[in-house]
């Protein structure tokens, strides 16, 4: 969720896995459940990929997904001891934050 909230663009599944530090075998089922719940919208890459690379599926948060993801992330951050000592929320996926805002 944080990867999507930190990005202003669509993300493909492998980039979400890389950003979250989770294996693709656990990320893709989560993306499918989020899409089923109406939190994500997806589309298949229309351009021809490089030889030897399959087409990518791109995901982005729906309006409902943005609202719910913010709520979940804020709720979870509120439970972390470090979140109570900082004055401004900081993304757990800091390198994405820096990449998006560079």
One Martini backbone bead per residue (centre of mass of N, CA, C, O) as a GRO file, in nm:
protein
  102
    1UNK     BB    1   0.058   0.063  -0.021
    2UNK     BB    2   0.299   0.256   0.005
    3UNK     BB    3   0.392   0.242  -0.287
    4UNK     BB    4   0.133   0.374  -0.402
    5UNK     BB    5   0.132   0.636  -0.226
    6UNK     BB    6   0.429   0.727  -0.333
    7UNK     BB    7   0.298   0.708  -0.609
    8UNK     BB    8   0.194   0.875  -0.928
    9UNK     BB    9   0.197   0.592  -1.057
   10UNK     BB   10   0.227   0.316  -1.201
   11UNK     BB   11   0.266  -0.034  -1.110
   12UNK     BB   12   0.442  -0.311  -1.115
   13UNK     BB   13   0.475  -0.602  -0.950
   14UNK     BB   14   0.788  -0.606  -0.924
   15UNK     BB   15   0.814  -0.320  -0.799
   16UNK     BB   16   0.656  -0.389  -0.545
   17UNK     BB   17   0.838  -0.613  -0.445
   18UNK     BB   18   1.097  -0.445  -0.429
   19UNK     BB   19   0.985  -0.218  -0.238
   20UNK     BB   20   0.889  -0.431  -0.004
   21UNK     BB   21   1.076  -0.701   0.014
   22UNK     BB   22   0.905  -0.910  -0.135
   23UNK     BB   23   0.796  -1.177  -0.273
   24UNK     BB   24   0.617  -1.246  -0.553
   25UNK     BB   25   0.452  -1.487  -0.422
   26UNK     BB   26   0.309  -1.263  -0.222
   27UNK     BB   27   0.228  -1.014  -0.398
   28UNK     BB   28   0.029  -1.113  -0.620
   29UNK     BB   29  -0.203  -1.206  -0.430
   30UNK     BB   30  -0.246  -0.926  -0.306
   31UNK     BB   31  -0.316  -0.777  -0.565
   32UNK     BB   32  -0.564  -0.951  -0.630
   33UNK     BB   33  -0.723  -0.883  -0.370
   34UNK     BB   34  -0.726  -0.575  -0.410
   35UNK     BB   35  -0.878  -0.588  -0.679
   36UNK     BB   36  -1.129  -0.742  -0.578
   37UNK     BB   37  -1.193  -0.506  -0.359
   38UNK     BB   38  -1.132  -0.222  -0.531
   39UNK     BB   39  -0.831  -0.089  -0.481
   40UNK     BB   40  -0.755  -0.187  -0.772
   41UNK     BB   41  -0.615  -0.120  -1.090
   42UNK     BB   42  -0.571  -0.272  -1.420
   43UNK     BB   43  -0.313  -0.334  -1.677
   44UNK     BB   44  -0.184  -0.415  -1.974
   45UNK     BB   45   0.068  -0.408  -2.165
   46UNK     BB   46   0.093  -0.276  -2.502
   47UNK     BB   47   0.364  -0.298  -2.544
   48UNK     BB   48   0.647  -0.432  -2.656
   49UNK     BB   49   0.856  -0.624  -2.523
   50UNK     BB   50   1.128  -0.741  -2.464
   51UNK     BB   51   1.307  -0.989  -2.532
   52UNK     BB   52   1.211  -1.232  -2.286
   53UNK     BB   53   0.972  -1.046  -2.187
   54UNK     BB   54   0.699  -1.008  -2.032
   55UNK     BB   55   0.425  -0.874  -1.978
   56UNK     BB   56   0.290  -0.615  -1.797
   57UNK     BB   57   0.125  -0.534  -1.494
   58UNK     BB   58  -0.064  -0.257  -1.407
   59UNK     BB   59  -0.100  -0.055  -1.110
   60UNK     BB   60  -0.368   0.120  -0.925
   61UNK     BB   61  -0.532   0.319  -0.732
   62UNK     BB   62  -0.824   0.366  -0.628
   63UNK     BB   63  -1.026   0.563  -0.462
   64UNK     BB   64  -1.077   0.355  -0.241
   65UNK     BB   65  -0.777   0.271  -0.207
   66UNK     BB   66  -0.672   0.539  -0.106
   67UNK     BB   67  -0.843   0.562   0.145
   68UNK     BB   68  -0.778   0.282   0.276
   69UNK     BB   69  -0.468   0.298   0.274
   70UNK     BB   70  -0.439   0.543   0.453
   71UNK     BB   71  -0.583   0.424   0.696
   72UNK     BB   72  -0.400   0.178   0.742
   73UNK     BB   73  -0.128   0.322   0.763
   74UNK     BB   74  -0.204   0.511   0.997
   75UNK     BB   75  -0.283   0.289   1.194
   76UNK     BB   76  -0.005   0.140   1.197
   77UNK     BB   77   0.171   0.382   1.278
   78UNK     BB   78   0.027   0.434   1.555
   79UNK     BB   79   0.152   0.153   1.675
   80UNK     BB   80   0.426   0.272   1.654
   81UNK     BB   81   0.667   0.407   1.847
   82UNK     BB   82   0.808   0.597   1.632
   83UNK     BB   83   0.546   0.755   1.549
   84UNK     BB   84   0.521   0.913   1.831
   85UNK     BB   85   0.811   1.080   1.793
   86UNK     BB   86   0.717   1.202   1.537
   87UNK     BB   87   0.600   1.482   1.344
   88UNK     BB   88   0.636   1.323   1.071
   89UNK     BB   89   0.559   1.124   0.837
   90UNK     BB   90   0.728   0.831   0.721
   91UNK     BB   91   0.828   0.633   0.489
   92UNK     BB   92   0.913   0.300   0.469
   93UNK     BB   93   0.977   0.363   0.153
   94UNK     BB   94   1.215   0.583   0.106
   95UNK     BB   95   1.323   0.534  -0.185
   96UNK     BB   96   1.059   0.607  -0.325
   97UNK     BB   97   1.026   0.888  -0.219
   98UNK     BB   98   1.291   0.992  -0.343
   99UNK     BB   99   1.229   0.916  -0.638
  100UNK     BB  100   0.962   1.083  -0.670
  101UNK     BB  101   1.109   1.364  -0.539
  102UNK     BB  102   1.362   1.412  -0.755
   0.00000   0.00000   0.00000
